[in-house]
CSV table of N, CA and C in Angstrom, one decimal:
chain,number,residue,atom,x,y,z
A,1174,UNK,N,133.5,99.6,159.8
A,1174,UNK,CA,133.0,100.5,158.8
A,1174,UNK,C,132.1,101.5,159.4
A,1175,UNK,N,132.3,102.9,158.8
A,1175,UNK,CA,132.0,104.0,159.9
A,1175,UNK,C,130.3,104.1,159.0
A,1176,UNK,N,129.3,104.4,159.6
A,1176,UNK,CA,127.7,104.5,159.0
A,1176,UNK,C,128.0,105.7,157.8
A,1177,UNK,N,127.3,105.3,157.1
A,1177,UNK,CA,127.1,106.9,156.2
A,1177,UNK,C,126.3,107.7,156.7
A,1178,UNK,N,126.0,108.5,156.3
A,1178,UNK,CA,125.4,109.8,156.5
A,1178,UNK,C,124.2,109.6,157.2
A,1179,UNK,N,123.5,109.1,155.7
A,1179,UNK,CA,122.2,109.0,155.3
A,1179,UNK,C,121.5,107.8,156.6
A,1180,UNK,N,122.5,106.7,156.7
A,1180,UNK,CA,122.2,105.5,157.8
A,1180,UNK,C,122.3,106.5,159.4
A,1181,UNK,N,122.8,107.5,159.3
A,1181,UNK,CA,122.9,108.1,160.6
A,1181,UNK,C,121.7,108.9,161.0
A,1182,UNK,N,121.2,109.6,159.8
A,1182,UNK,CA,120.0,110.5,159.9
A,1182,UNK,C,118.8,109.2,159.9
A,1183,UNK,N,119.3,108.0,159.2
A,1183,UNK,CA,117.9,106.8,159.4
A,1183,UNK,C,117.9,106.1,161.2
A,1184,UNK,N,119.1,106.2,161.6
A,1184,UNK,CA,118.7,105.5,163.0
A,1184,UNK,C,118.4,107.3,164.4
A,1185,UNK,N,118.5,108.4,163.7
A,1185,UNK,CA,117.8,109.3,164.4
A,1185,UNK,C,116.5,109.3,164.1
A,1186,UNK,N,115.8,108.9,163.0
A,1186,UNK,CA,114.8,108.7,162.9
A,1186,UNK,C,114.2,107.7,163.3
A,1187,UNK,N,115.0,106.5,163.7
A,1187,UNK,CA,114.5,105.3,164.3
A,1187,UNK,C,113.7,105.6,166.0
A,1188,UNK,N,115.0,106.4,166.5
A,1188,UNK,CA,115.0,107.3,168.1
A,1188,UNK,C,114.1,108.0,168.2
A,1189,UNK,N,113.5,109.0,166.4
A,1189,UNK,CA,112.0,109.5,167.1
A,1189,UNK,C,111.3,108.8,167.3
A,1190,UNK,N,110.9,107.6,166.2
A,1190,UNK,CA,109.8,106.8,166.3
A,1190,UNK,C,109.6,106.4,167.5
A,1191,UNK,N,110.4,105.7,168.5
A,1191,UNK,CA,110.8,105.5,169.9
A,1191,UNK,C,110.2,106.7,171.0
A,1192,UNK,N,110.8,107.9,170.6
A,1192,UNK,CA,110.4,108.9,171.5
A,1192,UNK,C,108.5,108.8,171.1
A,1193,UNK,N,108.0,108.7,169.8
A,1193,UNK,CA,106.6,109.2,169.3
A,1193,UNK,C,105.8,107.8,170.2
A,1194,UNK,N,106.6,106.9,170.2
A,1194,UNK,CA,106.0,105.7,170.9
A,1194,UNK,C,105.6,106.3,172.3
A,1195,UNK,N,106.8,106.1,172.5
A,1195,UNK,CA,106.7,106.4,174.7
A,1195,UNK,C,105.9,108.0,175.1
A,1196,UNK,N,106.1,108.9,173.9
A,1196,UNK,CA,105.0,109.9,174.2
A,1196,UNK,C,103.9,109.8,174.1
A,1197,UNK,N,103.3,109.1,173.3
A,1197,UNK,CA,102.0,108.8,172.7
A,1197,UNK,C,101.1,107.8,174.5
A,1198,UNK,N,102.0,106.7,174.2
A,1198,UNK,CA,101.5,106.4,175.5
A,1198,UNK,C,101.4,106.7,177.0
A,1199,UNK,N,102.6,107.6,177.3
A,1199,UNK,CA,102.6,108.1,178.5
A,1199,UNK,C,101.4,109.3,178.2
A,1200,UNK,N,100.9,109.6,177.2
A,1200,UNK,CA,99.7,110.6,177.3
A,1200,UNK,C,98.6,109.8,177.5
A,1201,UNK,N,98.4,108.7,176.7
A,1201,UNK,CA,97.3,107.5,177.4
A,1201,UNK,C,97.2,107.3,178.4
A,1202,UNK,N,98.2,107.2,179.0
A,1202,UNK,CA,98.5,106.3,180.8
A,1202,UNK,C,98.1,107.4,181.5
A,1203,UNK,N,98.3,108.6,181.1
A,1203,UNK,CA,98.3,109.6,182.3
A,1203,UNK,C,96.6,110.0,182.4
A,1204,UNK,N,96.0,109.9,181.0
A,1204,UNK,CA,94.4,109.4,180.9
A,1204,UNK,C,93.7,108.4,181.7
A,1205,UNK,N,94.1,107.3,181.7
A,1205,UNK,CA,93.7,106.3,182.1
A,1205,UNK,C,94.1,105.9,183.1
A,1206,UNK,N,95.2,105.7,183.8
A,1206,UNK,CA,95.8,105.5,184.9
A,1206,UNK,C,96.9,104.3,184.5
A,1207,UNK,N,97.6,104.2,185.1
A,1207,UNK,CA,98.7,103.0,185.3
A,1207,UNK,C,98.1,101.7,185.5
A,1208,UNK,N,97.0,101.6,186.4
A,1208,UNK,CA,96.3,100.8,186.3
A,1208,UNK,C,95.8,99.9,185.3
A,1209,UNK,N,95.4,100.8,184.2
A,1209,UNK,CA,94.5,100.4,183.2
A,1209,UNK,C,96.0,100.1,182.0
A,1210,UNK,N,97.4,100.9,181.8
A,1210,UNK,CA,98.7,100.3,181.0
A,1210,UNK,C,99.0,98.9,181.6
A,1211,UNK,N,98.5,98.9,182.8
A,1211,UNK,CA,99.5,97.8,182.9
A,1211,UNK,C,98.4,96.3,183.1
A,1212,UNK,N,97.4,96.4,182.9
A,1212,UNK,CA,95.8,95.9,182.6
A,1212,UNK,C,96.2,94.9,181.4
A,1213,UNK,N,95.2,94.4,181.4
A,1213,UNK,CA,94.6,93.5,179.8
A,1213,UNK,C,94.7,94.0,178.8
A,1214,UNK,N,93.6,95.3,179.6
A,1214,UNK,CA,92.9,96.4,178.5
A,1214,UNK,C,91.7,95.5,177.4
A,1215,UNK,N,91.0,95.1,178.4
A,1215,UNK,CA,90.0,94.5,178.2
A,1215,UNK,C,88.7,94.9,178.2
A,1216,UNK,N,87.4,95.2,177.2
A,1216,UNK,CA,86.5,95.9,177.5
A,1216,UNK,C,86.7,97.0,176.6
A,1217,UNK,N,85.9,98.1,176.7
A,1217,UNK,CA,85.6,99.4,175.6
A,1217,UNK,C,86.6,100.3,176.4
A,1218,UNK,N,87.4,101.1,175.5
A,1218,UNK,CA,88.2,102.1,176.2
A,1218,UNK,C,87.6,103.2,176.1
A,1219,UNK,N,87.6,103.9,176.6
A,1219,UNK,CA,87.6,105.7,176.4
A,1219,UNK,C,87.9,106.2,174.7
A,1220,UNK,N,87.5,107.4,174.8
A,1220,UNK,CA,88.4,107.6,173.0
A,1220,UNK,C,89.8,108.4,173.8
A,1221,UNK,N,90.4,108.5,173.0
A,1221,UNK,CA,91.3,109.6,173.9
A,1221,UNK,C,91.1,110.7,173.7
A,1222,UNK,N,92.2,111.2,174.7
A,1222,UNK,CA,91.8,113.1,175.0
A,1222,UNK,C,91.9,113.9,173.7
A,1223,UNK,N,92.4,114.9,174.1
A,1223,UNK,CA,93.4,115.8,172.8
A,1223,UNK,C,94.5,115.3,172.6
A,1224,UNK,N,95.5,115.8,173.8
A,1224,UNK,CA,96.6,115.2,173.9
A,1224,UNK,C,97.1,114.0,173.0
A,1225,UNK,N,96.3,113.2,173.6
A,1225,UNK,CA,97.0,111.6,173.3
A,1225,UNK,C,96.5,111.3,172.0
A,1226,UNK,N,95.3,111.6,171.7
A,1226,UNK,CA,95.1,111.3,170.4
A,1226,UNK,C,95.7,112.2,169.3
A,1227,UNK,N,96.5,113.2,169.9
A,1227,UNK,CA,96.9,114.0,168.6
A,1227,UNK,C,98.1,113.2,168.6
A,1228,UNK,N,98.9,112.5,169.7
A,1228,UNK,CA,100.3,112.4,169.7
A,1228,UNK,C,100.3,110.7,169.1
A,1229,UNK,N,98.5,109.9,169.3
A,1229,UNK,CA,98.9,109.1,168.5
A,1229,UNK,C,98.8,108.9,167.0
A,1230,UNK,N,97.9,110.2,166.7
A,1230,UNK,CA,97.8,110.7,165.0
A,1230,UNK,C,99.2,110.7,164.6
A,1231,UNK,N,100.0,111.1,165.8
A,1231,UNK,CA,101.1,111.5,164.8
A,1231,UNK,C,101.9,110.4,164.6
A,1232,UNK,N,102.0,109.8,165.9
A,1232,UNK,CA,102.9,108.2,165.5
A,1232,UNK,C,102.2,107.6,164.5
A,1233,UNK,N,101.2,107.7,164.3
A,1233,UNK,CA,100.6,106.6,163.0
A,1233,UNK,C,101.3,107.7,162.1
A,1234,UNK,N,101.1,108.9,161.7
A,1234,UNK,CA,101.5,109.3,160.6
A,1234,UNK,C,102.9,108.6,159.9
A,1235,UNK,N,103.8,108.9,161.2
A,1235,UNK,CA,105.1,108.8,161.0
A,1235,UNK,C,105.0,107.4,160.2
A,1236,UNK,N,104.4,106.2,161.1
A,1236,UNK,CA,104.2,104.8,160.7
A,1236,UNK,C,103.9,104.6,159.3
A,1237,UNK,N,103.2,105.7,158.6
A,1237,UNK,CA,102.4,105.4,157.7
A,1237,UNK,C,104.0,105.5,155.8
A,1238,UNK,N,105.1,106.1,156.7
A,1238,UNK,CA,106.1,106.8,155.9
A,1238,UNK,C,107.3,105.8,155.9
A,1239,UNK,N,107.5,105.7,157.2
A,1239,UNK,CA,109.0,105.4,158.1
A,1239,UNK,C,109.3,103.9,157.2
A,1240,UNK,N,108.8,103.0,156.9
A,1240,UNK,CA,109.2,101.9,156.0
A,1240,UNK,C,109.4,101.9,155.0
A,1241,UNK,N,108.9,103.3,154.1
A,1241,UNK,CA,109.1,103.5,152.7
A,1241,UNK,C,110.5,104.7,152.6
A,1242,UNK,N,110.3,105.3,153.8
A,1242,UNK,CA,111.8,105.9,154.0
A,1242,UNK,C,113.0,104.9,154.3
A,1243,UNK,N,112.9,104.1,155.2
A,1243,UNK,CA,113.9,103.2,155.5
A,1243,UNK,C,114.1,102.4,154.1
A,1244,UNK,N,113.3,101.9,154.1
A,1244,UNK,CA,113.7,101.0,152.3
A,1244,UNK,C,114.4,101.5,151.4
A,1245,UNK,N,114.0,103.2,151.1
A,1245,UNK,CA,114.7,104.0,150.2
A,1245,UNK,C,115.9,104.0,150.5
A,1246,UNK,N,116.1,104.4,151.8
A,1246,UNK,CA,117.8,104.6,152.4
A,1246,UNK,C,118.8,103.5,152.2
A,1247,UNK,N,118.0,102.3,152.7
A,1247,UNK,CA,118.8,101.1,152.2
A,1247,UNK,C,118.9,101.1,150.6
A,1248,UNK,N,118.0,100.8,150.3
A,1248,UNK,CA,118.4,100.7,148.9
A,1248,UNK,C,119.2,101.2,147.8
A,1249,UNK,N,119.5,103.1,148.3
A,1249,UNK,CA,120.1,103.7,148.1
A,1249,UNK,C,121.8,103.2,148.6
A,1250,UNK,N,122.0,102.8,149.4
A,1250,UNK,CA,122.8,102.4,150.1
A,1250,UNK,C,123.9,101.3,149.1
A,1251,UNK,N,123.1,99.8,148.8
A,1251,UNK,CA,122.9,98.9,148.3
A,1251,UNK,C,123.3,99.4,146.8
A,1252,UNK,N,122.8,100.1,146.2
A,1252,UNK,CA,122.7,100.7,145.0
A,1252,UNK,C,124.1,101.7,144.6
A,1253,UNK,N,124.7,101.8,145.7
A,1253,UNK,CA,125.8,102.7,145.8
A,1253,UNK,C,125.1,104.5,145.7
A,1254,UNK,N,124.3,104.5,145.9
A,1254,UNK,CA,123.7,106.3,145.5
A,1254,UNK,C,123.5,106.6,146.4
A,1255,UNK,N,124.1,105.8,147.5
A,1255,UNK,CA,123.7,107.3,148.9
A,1255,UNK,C,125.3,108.7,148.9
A,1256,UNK,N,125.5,109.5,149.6
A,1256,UNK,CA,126.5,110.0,149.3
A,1256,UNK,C,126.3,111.2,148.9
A,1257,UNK,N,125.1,111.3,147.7
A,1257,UNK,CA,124.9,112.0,146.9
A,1257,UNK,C,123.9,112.7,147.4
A,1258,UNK,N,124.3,114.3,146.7
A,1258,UNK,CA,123.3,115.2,147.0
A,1258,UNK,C,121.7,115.5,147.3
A,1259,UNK,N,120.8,114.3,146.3
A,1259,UNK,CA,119.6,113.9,146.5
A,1259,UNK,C,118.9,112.9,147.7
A,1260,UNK,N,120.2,112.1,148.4
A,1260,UNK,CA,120.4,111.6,149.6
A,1260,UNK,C,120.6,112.1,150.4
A,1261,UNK,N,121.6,112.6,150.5
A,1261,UNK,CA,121.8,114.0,151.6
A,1261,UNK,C,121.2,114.7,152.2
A,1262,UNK,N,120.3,115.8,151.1
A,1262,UNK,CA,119.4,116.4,151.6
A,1262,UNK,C,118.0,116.1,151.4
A,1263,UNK,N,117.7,114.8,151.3
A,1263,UNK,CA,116.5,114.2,151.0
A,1263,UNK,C,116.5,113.4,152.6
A,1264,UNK,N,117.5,113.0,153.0
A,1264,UNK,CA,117.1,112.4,154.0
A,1264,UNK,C,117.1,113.3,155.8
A,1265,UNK,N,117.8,114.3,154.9
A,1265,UNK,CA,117.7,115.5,156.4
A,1265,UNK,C,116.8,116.7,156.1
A,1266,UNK,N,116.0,116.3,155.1
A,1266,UNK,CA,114.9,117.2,155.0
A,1266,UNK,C,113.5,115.9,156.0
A,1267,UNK,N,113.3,115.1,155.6
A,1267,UNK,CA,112.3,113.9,156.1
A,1267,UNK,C,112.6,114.0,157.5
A,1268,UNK,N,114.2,113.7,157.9
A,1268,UNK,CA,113.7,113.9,159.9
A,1268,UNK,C,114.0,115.3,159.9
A,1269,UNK,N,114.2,116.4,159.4
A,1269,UNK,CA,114.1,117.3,160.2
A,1269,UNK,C,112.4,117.7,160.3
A,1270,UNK,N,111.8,117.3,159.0
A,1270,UNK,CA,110.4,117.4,158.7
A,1270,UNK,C,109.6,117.3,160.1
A,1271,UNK,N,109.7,115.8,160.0
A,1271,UNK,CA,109.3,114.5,161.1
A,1271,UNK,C,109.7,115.3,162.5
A,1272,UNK,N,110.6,115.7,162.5
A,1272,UNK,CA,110.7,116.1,163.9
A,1272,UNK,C,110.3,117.4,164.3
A,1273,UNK,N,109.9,118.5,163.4
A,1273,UNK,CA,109.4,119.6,163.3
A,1273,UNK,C,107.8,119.3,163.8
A,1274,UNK,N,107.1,118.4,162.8
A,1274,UNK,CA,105.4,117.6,163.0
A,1274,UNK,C,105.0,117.2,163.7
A,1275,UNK,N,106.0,116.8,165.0
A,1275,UNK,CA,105.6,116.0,166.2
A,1275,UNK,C,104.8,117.5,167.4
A,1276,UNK,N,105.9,118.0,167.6
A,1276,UNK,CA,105.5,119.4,168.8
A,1276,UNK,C,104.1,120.0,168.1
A,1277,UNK,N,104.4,120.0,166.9
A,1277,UNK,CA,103.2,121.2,165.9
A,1277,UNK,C,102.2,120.5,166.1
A,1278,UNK,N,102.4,118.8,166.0
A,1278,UNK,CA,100.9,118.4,165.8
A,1278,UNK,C,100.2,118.0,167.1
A,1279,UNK,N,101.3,117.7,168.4
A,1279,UNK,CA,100.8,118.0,169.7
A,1279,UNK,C,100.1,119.5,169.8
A,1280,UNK,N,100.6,120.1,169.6
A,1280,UNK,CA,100.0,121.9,170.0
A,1280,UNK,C,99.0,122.3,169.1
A,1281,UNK,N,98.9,121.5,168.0
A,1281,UNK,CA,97.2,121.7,167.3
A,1281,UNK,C,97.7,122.8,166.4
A,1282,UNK,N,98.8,123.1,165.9
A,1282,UNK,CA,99.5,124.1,165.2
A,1282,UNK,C,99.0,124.0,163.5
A,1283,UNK,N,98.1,124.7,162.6
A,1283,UNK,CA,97.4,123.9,161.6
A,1283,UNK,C,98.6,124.7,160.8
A,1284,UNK,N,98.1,124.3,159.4
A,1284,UNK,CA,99.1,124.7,158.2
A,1284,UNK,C,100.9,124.8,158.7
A,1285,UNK,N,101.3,125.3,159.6
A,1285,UNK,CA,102.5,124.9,159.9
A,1285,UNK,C,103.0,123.6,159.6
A,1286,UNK,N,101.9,122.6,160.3
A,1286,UNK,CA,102.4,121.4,160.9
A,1286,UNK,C,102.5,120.5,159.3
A,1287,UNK,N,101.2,121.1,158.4
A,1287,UNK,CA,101.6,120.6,157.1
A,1287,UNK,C,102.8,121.0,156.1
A,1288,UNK,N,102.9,121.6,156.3
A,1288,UNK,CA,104.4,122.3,155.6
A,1288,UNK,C,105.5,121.3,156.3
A,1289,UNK,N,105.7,121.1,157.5
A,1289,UNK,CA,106.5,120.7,157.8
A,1289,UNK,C,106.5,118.5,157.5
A,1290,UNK,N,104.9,118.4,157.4
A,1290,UNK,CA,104.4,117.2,156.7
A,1290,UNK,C,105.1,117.3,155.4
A,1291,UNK,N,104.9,118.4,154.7
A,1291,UNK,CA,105.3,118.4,153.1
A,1291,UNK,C,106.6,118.5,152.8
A,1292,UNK,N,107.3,118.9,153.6
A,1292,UNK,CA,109.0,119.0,153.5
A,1292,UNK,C,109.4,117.6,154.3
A,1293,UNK,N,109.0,116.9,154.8
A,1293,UNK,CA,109.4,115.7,154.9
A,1293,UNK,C,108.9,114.6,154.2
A,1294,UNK,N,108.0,114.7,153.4
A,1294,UNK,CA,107.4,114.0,152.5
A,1294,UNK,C,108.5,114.8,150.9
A,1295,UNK,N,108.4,115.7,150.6
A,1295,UNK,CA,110.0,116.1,149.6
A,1295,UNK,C,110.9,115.4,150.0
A,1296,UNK,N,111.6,115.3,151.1
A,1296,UNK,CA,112.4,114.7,151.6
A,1296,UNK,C,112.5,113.5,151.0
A,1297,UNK,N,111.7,112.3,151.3
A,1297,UNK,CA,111.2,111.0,150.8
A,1297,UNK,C,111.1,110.5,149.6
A,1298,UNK,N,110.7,111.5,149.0
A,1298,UNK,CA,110.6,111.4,147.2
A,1298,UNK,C,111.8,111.9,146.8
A,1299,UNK,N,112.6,112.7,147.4
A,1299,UNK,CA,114.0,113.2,146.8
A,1299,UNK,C,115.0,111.8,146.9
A,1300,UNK,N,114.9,110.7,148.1
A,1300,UNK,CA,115.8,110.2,148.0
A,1300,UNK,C,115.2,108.4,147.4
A,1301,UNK,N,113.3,108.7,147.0
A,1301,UNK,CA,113.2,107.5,146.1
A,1301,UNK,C,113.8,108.2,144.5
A,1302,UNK,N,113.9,109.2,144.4
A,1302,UNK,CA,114.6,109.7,142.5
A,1302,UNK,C,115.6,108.9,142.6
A,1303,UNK,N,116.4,109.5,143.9
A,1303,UNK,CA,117.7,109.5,144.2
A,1303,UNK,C,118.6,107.6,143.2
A,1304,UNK,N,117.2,106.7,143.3
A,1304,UNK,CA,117.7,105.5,143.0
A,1304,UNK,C,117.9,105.2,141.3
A,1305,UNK,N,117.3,106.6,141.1
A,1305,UNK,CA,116.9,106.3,139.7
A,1305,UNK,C,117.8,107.1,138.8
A,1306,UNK,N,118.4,108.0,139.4
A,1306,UNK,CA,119.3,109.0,138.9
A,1306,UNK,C,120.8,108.6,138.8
């Protein structure tokens, strides 16, 4: 059975979470040293830089969405309503969102970076209607 759409745009979003992961930390590591990733990490750390702390702001962001997006999509799915226009573009508004918020919120980019928060957050609520419609 070939994925739908919607399951295709959910496991590219899976791949950023993945990329927001290994960015986040390779900006720690390169703080701290290899040393200290591959450590206990035992003791008080540092706070982080800019860098890393923006890139781990953003992975949490993402974290704070990505299971209520995933749930929708399944459920949608399950429900027979994926397919459909509120699916469709509900779910490639969320990663295009998500993937627009990552560089913006590395580079300290303000009001952009929310707009691009808020069209992926549209996104998310387009395809929780989507279950109800």
């Amino acid at each position: 059975m070939d994925m739908t759409p919607e399951f295709i745009v959910l496991a590219f979003t899976l791949m950023l979470a993945l990329v927001q992961i290994g960015w986040a930390g390779a900006a720690r590591t390169a703080e701290l040293g290899l040393k200290w990733n591959a450590g206990p990490r035992d003791g008080e750390t540092p706070p982080p830089g800019r860098l890393a702390g923006r890139l781990i702001r953003a992975q949490a962001n993402l974290f704070e969405t990505l299971p209520i997006f995933a749930a929708a999509v399944i459920m949608a799915h399950i429900a027979g309503k994926d397919g459909q226009m509120l699916t469709l573009v509900g779910t490639h508004l969320y990663f295009f969102g998500r993937l627009a918020y990552l560089p913006l919120y590395a580079l300290g980019t303000p009001y952009v970076r929310t707009l691009a928060w808020a069209v992926a957050f549209a996104g998310l609520v387009m395809v929780i209607v989507a279950l109800f419609v």
